[in-house]
Short mmCIF file of C-alpha atoms and ligand atoms in Angstrom, two decimals:
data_model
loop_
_atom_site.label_atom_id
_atom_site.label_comp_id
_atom_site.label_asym_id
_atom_site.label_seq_id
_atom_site.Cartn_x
_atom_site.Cartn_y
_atom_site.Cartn_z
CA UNK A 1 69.36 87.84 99.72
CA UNK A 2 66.27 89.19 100.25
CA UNK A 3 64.10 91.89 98.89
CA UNK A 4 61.38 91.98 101.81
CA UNK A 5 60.14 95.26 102.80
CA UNK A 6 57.97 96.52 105.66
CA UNK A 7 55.05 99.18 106.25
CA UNK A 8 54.23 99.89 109.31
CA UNK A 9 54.21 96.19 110.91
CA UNK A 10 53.42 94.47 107.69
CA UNK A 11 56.18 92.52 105.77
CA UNK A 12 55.67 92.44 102.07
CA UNK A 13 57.40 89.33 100.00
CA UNK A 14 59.13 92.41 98.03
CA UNK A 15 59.01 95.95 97.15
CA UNK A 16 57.32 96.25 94.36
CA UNK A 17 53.22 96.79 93.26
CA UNK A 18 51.27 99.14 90.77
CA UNK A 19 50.66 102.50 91.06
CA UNK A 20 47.01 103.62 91.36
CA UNK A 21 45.44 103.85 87.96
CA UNK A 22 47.66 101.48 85.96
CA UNK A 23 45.75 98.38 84.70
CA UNK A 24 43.96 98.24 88.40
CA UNK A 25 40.44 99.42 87.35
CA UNK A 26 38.43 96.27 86.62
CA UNK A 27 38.28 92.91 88.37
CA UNK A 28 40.20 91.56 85.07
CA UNK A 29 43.21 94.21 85.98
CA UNK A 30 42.95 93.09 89.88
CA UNK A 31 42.86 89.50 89.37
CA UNK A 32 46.08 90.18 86.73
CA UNK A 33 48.15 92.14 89.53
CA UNK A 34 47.07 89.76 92.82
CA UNK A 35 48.91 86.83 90.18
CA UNK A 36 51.73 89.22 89.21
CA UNK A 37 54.96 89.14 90.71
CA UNK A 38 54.61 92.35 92.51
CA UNK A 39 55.04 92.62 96.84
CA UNK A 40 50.84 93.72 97.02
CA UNK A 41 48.56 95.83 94.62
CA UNK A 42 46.73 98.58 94.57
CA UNK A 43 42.85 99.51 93.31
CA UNK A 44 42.50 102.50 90.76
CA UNK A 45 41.31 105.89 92.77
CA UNK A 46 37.78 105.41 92.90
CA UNK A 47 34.67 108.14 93.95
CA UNK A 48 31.47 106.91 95.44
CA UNK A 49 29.36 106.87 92.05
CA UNK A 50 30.88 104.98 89.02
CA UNK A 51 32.39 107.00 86.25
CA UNK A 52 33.02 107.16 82.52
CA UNK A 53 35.80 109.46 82.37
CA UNK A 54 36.96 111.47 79.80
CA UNK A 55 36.53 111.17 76.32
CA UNK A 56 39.40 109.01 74.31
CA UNK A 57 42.47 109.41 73.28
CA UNK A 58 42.91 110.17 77.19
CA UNK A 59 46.19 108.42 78.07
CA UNK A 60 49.33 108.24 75.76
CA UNK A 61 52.51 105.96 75.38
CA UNK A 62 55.66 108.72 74.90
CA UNK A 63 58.99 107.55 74.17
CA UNK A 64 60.20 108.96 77.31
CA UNK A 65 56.93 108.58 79.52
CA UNK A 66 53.73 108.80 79.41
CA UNK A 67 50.64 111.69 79.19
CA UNK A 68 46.89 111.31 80.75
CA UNK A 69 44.13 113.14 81.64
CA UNK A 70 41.71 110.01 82.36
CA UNK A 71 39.52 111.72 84.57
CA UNK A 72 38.93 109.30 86.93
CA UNK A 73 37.44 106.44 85.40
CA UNK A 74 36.47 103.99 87.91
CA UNK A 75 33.50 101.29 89.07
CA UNK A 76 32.30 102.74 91.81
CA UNK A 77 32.92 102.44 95.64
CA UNK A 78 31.22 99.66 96.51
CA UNK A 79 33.07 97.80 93.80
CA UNK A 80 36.03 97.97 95.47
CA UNK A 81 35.43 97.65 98.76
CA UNK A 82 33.29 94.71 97.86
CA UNK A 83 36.41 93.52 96.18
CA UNK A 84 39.06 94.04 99.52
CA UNK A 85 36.32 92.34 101.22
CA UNK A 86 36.57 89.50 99.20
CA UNK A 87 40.65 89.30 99.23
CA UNK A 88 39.75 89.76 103.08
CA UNK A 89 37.75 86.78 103.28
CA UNK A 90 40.84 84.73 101.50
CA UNK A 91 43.29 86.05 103.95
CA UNK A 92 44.66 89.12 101.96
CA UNK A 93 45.18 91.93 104.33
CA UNK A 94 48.01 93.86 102.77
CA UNK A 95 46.51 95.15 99.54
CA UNK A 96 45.79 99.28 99.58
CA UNK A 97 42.76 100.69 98.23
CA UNK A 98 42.96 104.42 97.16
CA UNK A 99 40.15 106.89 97.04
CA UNK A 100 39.95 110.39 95.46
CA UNK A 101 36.22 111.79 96.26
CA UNK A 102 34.99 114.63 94.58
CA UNK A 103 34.65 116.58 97.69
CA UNK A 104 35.77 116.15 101.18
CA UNK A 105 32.15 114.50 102.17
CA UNK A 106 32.25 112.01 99.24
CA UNK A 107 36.26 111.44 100.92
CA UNK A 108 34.25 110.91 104.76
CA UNK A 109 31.71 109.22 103.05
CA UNK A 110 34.04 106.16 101.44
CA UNK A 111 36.61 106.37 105.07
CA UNK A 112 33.66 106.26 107.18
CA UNK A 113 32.34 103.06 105.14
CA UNK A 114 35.79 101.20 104.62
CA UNK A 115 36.39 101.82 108.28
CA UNK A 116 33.07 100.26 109.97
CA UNK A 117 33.83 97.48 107.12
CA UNK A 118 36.43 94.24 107.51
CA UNK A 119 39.27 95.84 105.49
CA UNK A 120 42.33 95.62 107.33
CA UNK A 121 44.34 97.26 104.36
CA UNK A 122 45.84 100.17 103.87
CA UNK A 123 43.75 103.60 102.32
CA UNK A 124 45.92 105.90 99.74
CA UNK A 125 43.94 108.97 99.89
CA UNK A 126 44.75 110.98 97.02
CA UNK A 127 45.28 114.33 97.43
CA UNK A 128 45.38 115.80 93.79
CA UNK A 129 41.64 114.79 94.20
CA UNK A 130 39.56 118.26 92.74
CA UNK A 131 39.01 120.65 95.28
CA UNK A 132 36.69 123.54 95.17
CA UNK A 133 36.30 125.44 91.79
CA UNK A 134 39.07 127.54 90.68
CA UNK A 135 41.30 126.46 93.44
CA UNK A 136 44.48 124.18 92.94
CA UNK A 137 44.01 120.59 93.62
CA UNK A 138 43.93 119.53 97.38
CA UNK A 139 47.53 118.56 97.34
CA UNK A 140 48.64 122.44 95.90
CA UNK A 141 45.93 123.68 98.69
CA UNK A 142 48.11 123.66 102.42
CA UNK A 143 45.39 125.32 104.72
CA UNK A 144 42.63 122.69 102.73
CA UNK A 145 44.95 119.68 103.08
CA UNK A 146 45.05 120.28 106.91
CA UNK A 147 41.43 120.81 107.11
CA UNK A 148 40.91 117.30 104.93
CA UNK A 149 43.59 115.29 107.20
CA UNK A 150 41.91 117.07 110.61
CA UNK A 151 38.28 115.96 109.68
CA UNK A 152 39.65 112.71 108.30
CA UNK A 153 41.38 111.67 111.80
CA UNK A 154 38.89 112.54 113.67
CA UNK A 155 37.36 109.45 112.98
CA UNK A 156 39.14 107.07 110.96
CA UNK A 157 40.86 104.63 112.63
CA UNK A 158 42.50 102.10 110.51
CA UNK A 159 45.70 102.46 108.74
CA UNK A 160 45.81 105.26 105.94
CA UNK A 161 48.27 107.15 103.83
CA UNK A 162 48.22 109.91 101.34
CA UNK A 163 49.09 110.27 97.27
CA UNK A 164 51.21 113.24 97.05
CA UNK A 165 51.38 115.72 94.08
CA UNK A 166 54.72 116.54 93.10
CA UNK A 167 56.68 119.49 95.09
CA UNK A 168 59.49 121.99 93.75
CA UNK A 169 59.83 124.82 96.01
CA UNK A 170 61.66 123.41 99.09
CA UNK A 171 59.11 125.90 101.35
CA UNK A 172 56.37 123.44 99.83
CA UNK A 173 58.20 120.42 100.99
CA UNK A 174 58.90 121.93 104.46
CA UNK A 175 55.20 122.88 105.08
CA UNK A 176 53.61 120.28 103.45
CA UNK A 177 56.20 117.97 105.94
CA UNK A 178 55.04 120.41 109.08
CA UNK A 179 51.00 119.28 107.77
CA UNK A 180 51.93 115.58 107.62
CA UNK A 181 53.56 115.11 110.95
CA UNK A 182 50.85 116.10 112.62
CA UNK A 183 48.77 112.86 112.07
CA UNK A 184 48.87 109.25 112.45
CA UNK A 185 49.64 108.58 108.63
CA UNK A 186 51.38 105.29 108.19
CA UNK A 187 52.96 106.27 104.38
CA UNK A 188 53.47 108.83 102.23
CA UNK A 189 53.27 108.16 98.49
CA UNK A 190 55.44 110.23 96.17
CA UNK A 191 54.71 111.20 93.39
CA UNK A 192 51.84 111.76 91.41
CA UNK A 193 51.83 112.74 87.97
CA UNK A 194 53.53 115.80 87.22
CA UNK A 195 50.32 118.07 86.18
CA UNK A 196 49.47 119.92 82.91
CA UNK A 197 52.12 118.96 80.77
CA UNK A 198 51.69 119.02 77.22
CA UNK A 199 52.84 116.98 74.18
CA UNK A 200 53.30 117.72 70.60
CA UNK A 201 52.81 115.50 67.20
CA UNK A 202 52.44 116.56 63.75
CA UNK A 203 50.93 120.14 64.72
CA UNK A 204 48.59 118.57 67.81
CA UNK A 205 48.06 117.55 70.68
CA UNK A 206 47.83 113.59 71.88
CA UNK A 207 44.85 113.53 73.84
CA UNK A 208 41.75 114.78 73.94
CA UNK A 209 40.78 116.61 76.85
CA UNK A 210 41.65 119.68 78.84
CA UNK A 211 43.10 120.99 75.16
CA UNK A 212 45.65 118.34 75.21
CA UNK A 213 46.86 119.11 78.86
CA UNK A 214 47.39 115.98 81.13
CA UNK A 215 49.78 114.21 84.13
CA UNK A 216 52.88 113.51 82.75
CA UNK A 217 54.92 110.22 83.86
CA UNK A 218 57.75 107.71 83.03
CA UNK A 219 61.74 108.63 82.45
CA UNK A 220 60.80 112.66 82.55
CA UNK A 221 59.61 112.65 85.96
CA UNK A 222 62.34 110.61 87.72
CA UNK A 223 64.42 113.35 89.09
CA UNK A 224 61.48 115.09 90.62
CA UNK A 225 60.51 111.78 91.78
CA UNK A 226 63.48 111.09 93.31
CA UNK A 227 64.23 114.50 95.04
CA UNK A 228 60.01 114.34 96.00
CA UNK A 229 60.60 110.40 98.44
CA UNK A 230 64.42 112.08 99.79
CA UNK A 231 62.78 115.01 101.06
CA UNK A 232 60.18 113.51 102.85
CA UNK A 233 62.17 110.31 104.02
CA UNK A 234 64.62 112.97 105.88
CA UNK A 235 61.20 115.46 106.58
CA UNK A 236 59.01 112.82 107.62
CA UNK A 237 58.46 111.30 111.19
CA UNK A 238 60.34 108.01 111.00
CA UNK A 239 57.24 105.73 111.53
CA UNK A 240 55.73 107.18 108.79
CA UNK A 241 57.27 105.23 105.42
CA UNK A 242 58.01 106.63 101.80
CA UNK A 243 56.51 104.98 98.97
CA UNK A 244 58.26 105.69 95.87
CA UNK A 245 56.47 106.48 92.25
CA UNK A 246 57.81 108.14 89.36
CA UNK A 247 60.19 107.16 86.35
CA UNK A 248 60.77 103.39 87.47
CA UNK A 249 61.49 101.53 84.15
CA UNK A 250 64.60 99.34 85.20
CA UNK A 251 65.66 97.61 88.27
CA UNK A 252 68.71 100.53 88.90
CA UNK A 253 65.70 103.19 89.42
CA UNK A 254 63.60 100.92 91.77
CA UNK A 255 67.49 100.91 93.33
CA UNK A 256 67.57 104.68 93.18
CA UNK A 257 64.16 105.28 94.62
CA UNK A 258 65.08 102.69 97.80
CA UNK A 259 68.51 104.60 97.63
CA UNK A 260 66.38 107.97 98.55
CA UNK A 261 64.23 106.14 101.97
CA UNK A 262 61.60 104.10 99.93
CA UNK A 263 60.37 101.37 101.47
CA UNK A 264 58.01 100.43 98.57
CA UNK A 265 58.33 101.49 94.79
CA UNK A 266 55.37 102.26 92.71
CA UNK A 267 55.34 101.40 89.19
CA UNK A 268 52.67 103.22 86.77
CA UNK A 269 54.00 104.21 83.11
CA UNK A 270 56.16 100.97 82.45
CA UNK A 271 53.05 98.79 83.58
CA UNK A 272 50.92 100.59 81.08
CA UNK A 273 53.94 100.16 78.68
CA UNK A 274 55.18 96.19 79.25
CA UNK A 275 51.99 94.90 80.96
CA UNK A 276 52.70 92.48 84.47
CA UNK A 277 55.56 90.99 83.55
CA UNK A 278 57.43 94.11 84.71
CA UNK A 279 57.66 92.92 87.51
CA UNK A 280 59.59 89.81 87.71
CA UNK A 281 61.72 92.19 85.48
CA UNK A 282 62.58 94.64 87.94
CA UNK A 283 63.07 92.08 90.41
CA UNK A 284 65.30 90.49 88.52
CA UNK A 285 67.43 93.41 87.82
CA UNK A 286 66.99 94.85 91.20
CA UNK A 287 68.65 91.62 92.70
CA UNK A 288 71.17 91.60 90.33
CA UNK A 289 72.65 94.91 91.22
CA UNK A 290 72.02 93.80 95.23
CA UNK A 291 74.42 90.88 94.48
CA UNK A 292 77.17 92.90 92.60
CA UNK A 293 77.26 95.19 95.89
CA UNK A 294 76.91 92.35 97.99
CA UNK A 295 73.93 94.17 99.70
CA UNK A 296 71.72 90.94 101.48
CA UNK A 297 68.36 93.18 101.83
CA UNK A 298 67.04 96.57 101.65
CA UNK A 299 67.82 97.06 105.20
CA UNK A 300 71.70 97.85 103.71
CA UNK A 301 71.90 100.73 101.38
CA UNK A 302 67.46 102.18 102.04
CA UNK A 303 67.94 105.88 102.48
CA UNK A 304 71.98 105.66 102.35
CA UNK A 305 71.93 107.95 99.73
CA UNK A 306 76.03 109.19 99.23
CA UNK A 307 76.02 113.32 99.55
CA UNK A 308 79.43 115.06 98.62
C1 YRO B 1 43.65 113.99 88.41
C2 YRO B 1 42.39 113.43 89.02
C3 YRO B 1 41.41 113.05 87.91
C4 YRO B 1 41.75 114.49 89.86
C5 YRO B 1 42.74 112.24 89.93
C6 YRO B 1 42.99 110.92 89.25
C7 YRO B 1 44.28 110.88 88.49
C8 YRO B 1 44.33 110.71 87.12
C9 YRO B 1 43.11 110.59 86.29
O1 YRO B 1 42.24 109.73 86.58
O2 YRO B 1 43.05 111.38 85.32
N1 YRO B 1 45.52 110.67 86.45
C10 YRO B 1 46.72 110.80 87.12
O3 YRO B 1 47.81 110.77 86.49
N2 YRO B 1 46.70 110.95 88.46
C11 YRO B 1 45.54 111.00 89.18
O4 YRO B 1 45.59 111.16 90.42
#
């Protein structure tokens, strides 16, 4: 049996690796992942200067998820792209690197560096990055996503997919699908954190900024998750693969997310909960539940979803 997946021509030992942002922000968190059990890794969104963040308590454990509003804490570009380059130089070409710039130069900025570099990875460019004042993030902006993607391919030439916010509205999907098929994207990650949620204790809020409004993830977003990598994997160009995140805490929701056209499942919230060993975990129990169905790889039941 075998739990191999494939993006674009790359074959991964298994479908599994971190979601941007959980425990991938310092060369401690990288080194911890790369020696994990997960299929590849990924680097925490970065922007071209290094930043703080906001102020603490910024990210919060919930019983059935989790709530953040980091604000982008990260090292700096050249951190990270000095750190692919390394993994480069020891042969590892499959690990992604996301980036969410401040503005759509910072974006062409970091692409137009990573792509005269040696990185043969893959980009995640992150589309709830800000986008101009008093406008919805990039993601919730259709005419500015197009604009980002046009200027984007117009030069950048290695492989590159995009972080998608989550969708409700089944217009959304169907022009945000029209946007994406128009370029040479090799993935599509779904989802994001679900934005602006907000969480109650004793009479407050949990974190600290934005009033106690952050991304909300774990068990509550799983449905949206879900219903986010389906419409896409049937929306989508078929070259172009899924990449499941939202809600994965056992090995039956990694199953659910394949289930829906994933080819690779993100996991964020239970990583911040259990720390790497999630992994093997969800490997474990994923396999199981392959056995018991007698399914020998992914290749059997990915995007066989049952409809009535
Ligand atoms: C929300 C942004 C700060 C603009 C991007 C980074 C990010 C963050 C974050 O760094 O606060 N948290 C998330 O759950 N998703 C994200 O994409």
């Amino acid at each position: 049996m075998s739990v191999e997946t494939k993006i674009s021509n790359k074959i991964f030992d298994n479908c599994l690796m971190n979601a941007s942002g959980a425990k991938c922000m310092t060369f401690e968190d990288l080194s911890k992942l790369k020696n994990s059990e997960s299929g590849t890794w990924i680097t925490k969104s970065c922007t071209i200067s290094s930043r703080e963040g906001n102020p603490s308590p910024r990210y919060v454990d919930l019983k059935l998820g989790s709530i953040n509003s980091m604000g982008l804490p990260n090292l700096g570009f050249q951190f990270y792209l000095d750190y692919v380059l390394d993994e480069h130089k020891l042969g590892n070409d499959h690990l992604f690197f996301s980036i969410a710039g401040l503005s759509l130069e910072e974006n062409m900025e970091m692409l137009n560096k990573i792509n005269s570099s040696d990185f043969q990875g893959w980009v995640e460019l992150n589309l709830s990055c800000p986008n101009i004042q008093g406008k919805p993030q990039t993601g919730y902006d259709f005419e500015r996503t197009e604009e980002v993607l046009d200027k984007i391919f117009s030069f950048y030439s290695k492989p590159l997919g995009v972080k998608l916010p989550p969708y409700f509205d089944i217009a959304h999907f169907e022009i945000v699908a029209d946007i994406l098929n128009q370029y040479p994207l090799q993935f599509v990650t779904c989802i994001n954190s679900i934005g602006n949620a907000l969480y109650i204790e004793d009479e407050s809020v949990v974190i600290k900024p934005k009033n106690g409004f952050g991304g909300i993830g774990g068990a509550y977003i799983k449905p949206t998750a879900l219903a986010n990598v389906r419409m896409f994997y049937k929306l989508l160009r078929n070259d172009i693969s899924i990449i499941g995140c939202g809600g994965v805490e056992t090995g039956k929701d990694v199953f659910e997310h394949l289930l829906c056209g994933a080819s690779m499942v993100q996991i964020g919230t239970q990583l911040m909960k259990e720390d790497i060993s999630v992994f093997s975990r969800l490997l474990t129990e994923l396999k199981t539940i392959m056995k018991a169905k007698n399914y020998k790889s992914l290749n059997d039941f990915k995007g066989k979803l049952k409809e009535l």
